[in-house]
Each structure stands twice: as structure tokens, then as C-alpha cells.
XYZ file of C-alpha atoms in Angstrom:
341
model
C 92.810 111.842 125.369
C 95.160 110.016 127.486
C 98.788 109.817 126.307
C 101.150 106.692 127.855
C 104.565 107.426 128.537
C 105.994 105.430 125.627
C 109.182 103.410 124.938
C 112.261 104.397 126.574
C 114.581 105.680 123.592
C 118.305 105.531 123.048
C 120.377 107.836 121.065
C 120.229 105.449 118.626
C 116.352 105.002 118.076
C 114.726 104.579 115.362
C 111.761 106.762 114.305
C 109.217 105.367 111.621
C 107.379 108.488 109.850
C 103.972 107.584 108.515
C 102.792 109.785 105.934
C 104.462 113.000 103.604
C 103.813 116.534 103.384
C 105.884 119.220 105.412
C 105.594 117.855 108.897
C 107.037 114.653 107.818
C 109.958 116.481 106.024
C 110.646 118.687 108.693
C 110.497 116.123 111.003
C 112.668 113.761 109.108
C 115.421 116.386 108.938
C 115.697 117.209 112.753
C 115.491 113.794 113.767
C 118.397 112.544 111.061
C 120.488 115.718 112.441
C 119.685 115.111 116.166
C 121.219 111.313 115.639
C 118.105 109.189 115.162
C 117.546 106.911 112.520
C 114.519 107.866 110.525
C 112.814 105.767 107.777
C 109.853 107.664 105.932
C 106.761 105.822 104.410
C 104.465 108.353 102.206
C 101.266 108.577 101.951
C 99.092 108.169 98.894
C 97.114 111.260 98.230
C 96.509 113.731 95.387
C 99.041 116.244 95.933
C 97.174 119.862 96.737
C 97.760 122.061 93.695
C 98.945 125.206 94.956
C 100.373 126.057 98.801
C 100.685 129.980 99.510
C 103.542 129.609 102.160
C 103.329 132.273 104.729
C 106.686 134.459 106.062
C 106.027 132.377 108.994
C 106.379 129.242 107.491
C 108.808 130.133 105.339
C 111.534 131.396 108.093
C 110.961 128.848 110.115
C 111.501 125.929 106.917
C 114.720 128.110 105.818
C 115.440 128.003 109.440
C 115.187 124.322 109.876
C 116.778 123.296 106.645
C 119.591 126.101 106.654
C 118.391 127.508 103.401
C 118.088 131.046 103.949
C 117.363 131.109 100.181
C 114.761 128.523 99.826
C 111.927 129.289 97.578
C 113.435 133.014 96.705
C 112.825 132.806 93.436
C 109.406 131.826 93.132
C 106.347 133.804 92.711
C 104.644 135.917 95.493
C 101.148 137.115 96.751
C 101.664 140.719 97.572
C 97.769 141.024 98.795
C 94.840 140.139 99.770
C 91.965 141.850 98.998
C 88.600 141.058 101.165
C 85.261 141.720 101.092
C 83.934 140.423 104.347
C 81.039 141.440 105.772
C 81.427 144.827 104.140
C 83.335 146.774 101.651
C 86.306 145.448 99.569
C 89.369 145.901 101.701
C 92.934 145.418 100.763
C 95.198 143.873 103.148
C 98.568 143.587 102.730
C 100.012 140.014 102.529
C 103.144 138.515 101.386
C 103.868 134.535 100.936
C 105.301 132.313 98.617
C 102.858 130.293 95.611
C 104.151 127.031 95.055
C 102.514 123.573 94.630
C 103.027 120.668 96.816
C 104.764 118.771 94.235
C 107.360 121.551 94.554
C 107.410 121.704 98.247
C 108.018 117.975 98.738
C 111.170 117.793 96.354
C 112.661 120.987 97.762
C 112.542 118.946 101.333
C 113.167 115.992 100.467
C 113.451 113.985 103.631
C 117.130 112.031 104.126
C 115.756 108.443 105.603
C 117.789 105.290 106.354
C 116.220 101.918 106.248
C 114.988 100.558 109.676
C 115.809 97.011 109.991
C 112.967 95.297 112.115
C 110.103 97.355 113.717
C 110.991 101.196 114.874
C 110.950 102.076 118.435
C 108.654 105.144 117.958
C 106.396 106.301 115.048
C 105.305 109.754 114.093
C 102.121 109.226 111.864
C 101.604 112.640 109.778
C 99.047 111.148 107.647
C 95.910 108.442 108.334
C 95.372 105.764 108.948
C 96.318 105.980 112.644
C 96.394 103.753 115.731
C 93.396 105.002 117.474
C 90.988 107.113 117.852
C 89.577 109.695 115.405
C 88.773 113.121 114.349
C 86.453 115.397 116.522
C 85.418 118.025 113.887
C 84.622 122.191 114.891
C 81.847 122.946 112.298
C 80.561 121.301 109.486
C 82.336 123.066 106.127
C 82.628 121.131 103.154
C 84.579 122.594 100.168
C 85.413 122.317 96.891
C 88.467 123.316 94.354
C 88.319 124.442 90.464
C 91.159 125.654 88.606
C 89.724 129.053 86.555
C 91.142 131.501 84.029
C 91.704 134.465 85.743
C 90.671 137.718 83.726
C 92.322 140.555 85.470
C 96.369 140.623 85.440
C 96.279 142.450 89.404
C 95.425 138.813 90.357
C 99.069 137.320 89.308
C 100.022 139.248 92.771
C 96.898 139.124 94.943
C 94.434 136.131 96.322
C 90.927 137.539 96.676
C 88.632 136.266 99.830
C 84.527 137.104 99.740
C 81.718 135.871 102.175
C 78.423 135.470 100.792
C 75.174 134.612 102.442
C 75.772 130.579 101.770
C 79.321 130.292 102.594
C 82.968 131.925 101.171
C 85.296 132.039 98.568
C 88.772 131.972 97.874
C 90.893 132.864 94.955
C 94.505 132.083 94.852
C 97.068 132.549 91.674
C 98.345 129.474 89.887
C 100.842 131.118 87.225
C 99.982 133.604 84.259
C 96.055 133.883 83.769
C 94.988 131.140 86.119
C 93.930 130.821 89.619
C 92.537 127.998 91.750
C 89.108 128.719 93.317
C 88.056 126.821 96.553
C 84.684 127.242 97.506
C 83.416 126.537 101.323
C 79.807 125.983 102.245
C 78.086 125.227 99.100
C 78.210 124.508 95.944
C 80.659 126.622 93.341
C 77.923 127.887 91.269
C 75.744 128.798 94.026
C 78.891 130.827 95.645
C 79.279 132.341 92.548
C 76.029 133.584 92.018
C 76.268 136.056 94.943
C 79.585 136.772 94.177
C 80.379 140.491 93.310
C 84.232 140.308 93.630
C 85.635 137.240 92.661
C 83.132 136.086 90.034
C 83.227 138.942 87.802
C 87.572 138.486 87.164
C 86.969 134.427 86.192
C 86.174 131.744 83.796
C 85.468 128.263 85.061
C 87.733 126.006 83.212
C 87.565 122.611 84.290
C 84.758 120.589 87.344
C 84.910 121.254 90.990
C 86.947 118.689 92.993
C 85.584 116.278 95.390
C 84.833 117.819 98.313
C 86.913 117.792 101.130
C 86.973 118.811 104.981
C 87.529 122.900 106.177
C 86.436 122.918 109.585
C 88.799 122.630 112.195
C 89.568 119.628 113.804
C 91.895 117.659 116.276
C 92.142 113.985 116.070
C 91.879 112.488 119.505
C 94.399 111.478 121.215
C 97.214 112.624 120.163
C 99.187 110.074 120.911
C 99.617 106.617 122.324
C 102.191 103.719 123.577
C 105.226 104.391 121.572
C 103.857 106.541 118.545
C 102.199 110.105 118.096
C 100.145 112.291 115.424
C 102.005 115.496 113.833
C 100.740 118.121 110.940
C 97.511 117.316 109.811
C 96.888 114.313 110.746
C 97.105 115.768 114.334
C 95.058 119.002 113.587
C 93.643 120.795 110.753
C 92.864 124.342 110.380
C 90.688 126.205 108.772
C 91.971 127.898 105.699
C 90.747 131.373 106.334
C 93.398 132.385 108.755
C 96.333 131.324 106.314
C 98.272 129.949 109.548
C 97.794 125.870 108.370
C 101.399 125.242 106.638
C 103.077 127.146 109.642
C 101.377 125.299 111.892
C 101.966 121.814 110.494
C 106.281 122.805 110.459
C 106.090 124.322 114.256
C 104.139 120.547 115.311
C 107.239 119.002 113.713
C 109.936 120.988 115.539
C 107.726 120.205 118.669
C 107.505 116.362 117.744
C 110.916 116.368 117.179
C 112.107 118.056 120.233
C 109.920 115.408 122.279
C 111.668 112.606 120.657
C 114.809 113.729 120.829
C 114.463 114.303 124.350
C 113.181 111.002 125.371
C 115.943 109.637 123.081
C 118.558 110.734 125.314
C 117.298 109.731 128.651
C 114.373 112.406 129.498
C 111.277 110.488 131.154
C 108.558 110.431 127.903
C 105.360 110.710 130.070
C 105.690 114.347 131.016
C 107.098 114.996 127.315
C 104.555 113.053 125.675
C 101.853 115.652 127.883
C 103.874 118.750 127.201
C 102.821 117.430 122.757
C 99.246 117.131 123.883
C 98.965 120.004 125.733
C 100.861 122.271 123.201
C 98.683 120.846 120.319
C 95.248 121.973 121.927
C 96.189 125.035 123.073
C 97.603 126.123 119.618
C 93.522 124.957 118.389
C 91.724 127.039 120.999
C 93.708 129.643 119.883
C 92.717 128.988 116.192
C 89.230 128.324 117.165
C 88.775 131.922 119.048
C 90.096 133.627 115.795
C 88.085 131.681 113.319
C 85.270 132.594 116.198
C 85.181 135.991 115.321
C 85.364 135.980 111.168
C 82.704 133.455 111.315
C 80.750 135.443 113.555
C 80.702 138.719 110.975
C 80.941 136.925 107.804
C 77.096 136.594 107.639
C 74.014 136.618 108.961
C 72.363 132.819 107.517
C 71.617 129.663 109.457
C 75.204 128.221 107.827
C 77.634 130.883 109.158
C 75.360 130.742 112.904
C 75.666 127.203 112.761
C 79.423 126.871 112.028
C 79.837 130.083 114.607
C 78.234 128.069 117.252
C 80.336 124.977 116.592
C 83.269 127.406 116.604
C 82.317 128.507 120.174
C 81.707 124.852 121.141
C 85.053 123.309 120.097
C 87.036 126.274 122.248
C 84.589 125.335 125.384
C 85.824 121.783 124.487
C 89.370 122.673 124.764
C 89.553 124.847 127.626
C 87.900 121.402 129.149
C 90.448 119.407 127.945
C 93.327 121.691 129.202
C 91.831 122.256 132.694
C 92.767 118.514 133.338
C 96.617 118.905 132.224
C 99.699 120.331 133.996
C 100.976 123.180 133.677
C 103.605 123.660 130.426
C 106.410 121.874 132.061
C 109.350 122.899 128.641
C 110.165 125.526 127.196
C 112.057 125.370 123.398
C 114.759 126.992 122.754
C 115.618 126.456 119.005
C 115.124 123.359 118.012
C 115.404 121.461 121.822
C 113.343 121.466 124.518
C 114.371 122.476 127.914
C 112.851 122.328 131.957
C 111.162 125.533 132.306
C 112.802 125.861 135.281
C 116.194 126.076 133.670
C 114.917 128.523 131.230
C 114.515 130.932 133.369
């Protein structure tokens, strides 16, 4: 996953963003503020119905956009309540329901046309220049929007392994829910269900199924453009983490360019991204490791438990043959770790 040291950038660059969603917005807005000039291209995709967005993500959009109000007034999921590998547990949870439609008009990115071809381009959505996506596990899953029986849900989301895979129940709004299901079909999932199935009603057909499993598209990045949010890596939905992770790749990304933009040599930057990037998936790989590993006993949950252990062997590969960290950020910049300290 080699990365080349890219174009030399003035403060003046231009950045081309490929792709929408909250990495390109966030990115969008710290490159426009840091003096750049930024011209976003979306992407055409179904919009995802309904984003819980963590405390996490949530400070650190408010932070980034100077909206220490954003998203107060919308509805919240107080709870989780889990039956994994045991007895229903509650755990306490707090994050903000909104749909992506939402999202994307609250941050709506401020662009200026590019005239002629942009020095650098962030790609937050595919197509991209090279390479592709080296996938942890094999975890199709699927989406339904359901009536929702019992009014505790309004406040709660409601997670349950069963031998052939998990479920997930989120609110959408007064007596519905969305219901993603991940390892095998809804109905089958359902049928071994004995906490979400019993508080829904099916209401319309599963999605088409899309990709779970963790995964990293490799490399990272390339002569004069890199990957950010989840175009760059995907995480698994059961550790809640995905929207936060996608906004903390942007301030990264951002900090890179701005960097190079006023004079900072891109190759070590450009590494610093890369190394970053993996790092933050063996991390999610080792956590993922371990509810994969006492979800369930089957052949699916072994198999995607094995891949699990695979992809962090993969990483701590992949990192053995970088540097050192050579930055540190502090806010929104990136400094020499050497005048951190």
C-alpha cells in the first residue's frame, strides 16, 4: 500500500472532493476555512434511512462546524438493550436519530468552482483511482422498515445474536423502526429471535443487501489524491463507532492537506494518513474480535471470528513496515511530534 509523496501545494490549492456523506462535509468545511479552494462532486447513492449519531460524533461535528447546538432538538436513543450471548442486558446509550437526508443539509458543504483540474483530490466515495477493497469477514445484510409494537422502543435500539447471524433494531419516529439484519436472511433471523421479533410487524421487503464486514480499501492513497470516510474504511456496525470515525478521517485528511498546502514535505504526511487509518482498523478489528467471538457458537460467527483475527494479523503486518507516528494534532492542525512535546 505504497503512498507517493504527491503534488507540492500552495496556499492557494485547490482540493476536488469526490463523493458526499459526512467526511466530505467535514472535509469541505476545514479546507474552505484553512484557505483552500474546495469544489465538491456527490455521489449517487440511496441515502441510508436513519444515522444514530454517537456523543462522539456529535462533539466533534458541533466542534468542527461551531454549532454547539447542532442537532439538539432532535430525537434520542437513551439505550440499548442486548441480548448477546446471554441474558437481555440494558446498556446505557445516548446518540442522536436522524436520517442522512437530514445530516447532509445540516452540513452543507460551502464549495467554489475549480477552474481546470484540482491539484489534489479527496475521494470519499467510489469509484477510485486504484486499487480495491480487502474485506475482514464475509457479512452480508439487509434493511426493512417495521412497525414497532412497544412504545419503550421510541427511546431504545435493541441488538440480539442468534445462531445464524444478528439483529438490529433502531427507531425511525412514532411506531416505526428500521431492522437490519446481518448473516442471513430476515425471516430466518427472525425465527430465532426472542427479543426483537416479538415487539414488530414487517411492513414493507428487505433491501438489497449490502456489505458489514470491515474493510480497508488498499492503498490509501496515491500521486496527488487520497481515500477518506468510507470509501477509505468501513466498520462494522456493531460497535456504533462508524459515523465518528468517518468525521475524525476528515479532520485527519484535512490536516494533511493543509499542511502540505503551506510548504510541509507531503511524503511523510501522506504516511502519517496511511498509518493513522490502519491503526484506527486493528483497533476496530480486536473489538469486533471479541463480540464475534461470544456471539455464537455456529460455523458463521467461527468463520467471521477467524477472518476477524486474520485482518488484525494483516494490519499489524502492514504497520511493522511504517515509521513511527511522525504528527501529532492539535485541534484541527497537525504538528512535528517533536514540537508537541
Amino acid at each position: 500500500m505504497r503512498c507517493a509523496g504527491g503534488p507540492d501545494l500552495s496556499p492557494a490549492a485547490s482540493v476536488a472532493i469526490r463523493g458526499s456523506g459526512v467526511a466530505a462535509s467535514a472535509c469541505a468545511h476545514l479546507l474552505t476555512r484553512a484557505g483552500l479552494r474546495v469544489a465538491s462532486e456527490g455521489a449517487l447513492r440511496p441515502p441510508v434511512p436513519s444515522i444514530m449519531l454517537s456523543e462522539a460524533a456529535l462533539a466533534l461535528l458541533r466542534d468542527i462546524f461551531g454549532r454547539p447546538d447542532l442537532f439538539a432538538d432532535r430525537p434520542r436513543v437513551r439505550r440499548r438493550l442486548v441480548a448477546w450471548g446471554g441474558r437481555p442486558v440494558v446498556v446505557p446509550h445516548d446518540a442522536v436519530l436522524l436520517s442522512e437526508d437530514d445530516l447532509q443539509s445540516a452540513l452543507a458543504p460551502l464549495a467554489m468552482a475549480i477552474a481546470g483540474e484540482a491539484d489534489f483530490t479527496i475521494f470519499a466515495a467510489p469509484p477510485l483511482p486504484e486499487g480495491s477493497l480487502r474485506l475482514f469477514g464475509d457479512r452480508g445484510a439487509v434493511a426493512a422498515r417495521v412497525t414497532v409494537r412497544s412504545p419503550a422502543c421510541a427511546q431504545e435500539c435493541r441488538v440480539e445474536a442468534v445462531p445464524a447471524g444478528w439483529l438490529f433494531l433502531v427507531p425511525a419516529g412514532e411506531g416505526e423502526g428500521w431492522l437490519m439484519g446481518i448473516g442471513a436472511p430476515l425471516d430466518a433471523l427472525l425465527a430465532d429471535s426472542a427479543l426483537i421479533a416479538p415487539v414488530i410487524d414487517m411492513t414493507a421487503s428487505a433491501s438489497q443487501p449490502f456489505i458489514t464486514a470491515p474493510r480497508i480499501h488498499a492503498p490509501l492513497c496515491g500521486e496527488g489524491w487520497l481515500a477518506c470516510g468510507t470509501a477509505a474504511i468501513g466498520f462494522d456496525p456493531i460497535c456504533g463507532d462508524g459515523t465518528a470515525q468517518s468525521v475524525r478521517e476528515a479532520i485527519l485528511a484535512s490536516a494533511v492537506l493543509s499542511a502540505i498546502a503551506e510548504g510541509a514535505d507531503a511524503a511523510p504526511l501522506l504516511t502519517h494518513y496511511r498509518s493513522m487509518l490502519i491503526a484506527a482498523m486493528r483497533r476496530h478489528l480486536q473489538l469486533c474480535a471479541h463480540f464475534y467471538g461470544s456471539g455464537g457458537q455456529g460455523d458463521w460467527w467461527r468463520a467471521q471470528h477467524a477472518a476477524l483475527v486474520e485482518g488484525h494479523g494483516w494490519c499489524t503486518a502492514q504497520l511493522a513496515k511504517l515509521p513511527e507516528p511522525q504528527f501529532l494534532l492539535d485541534g484541527f492542525r497537525l504538528v512535528p511530534r517533536q514540537a508537541a512535546a
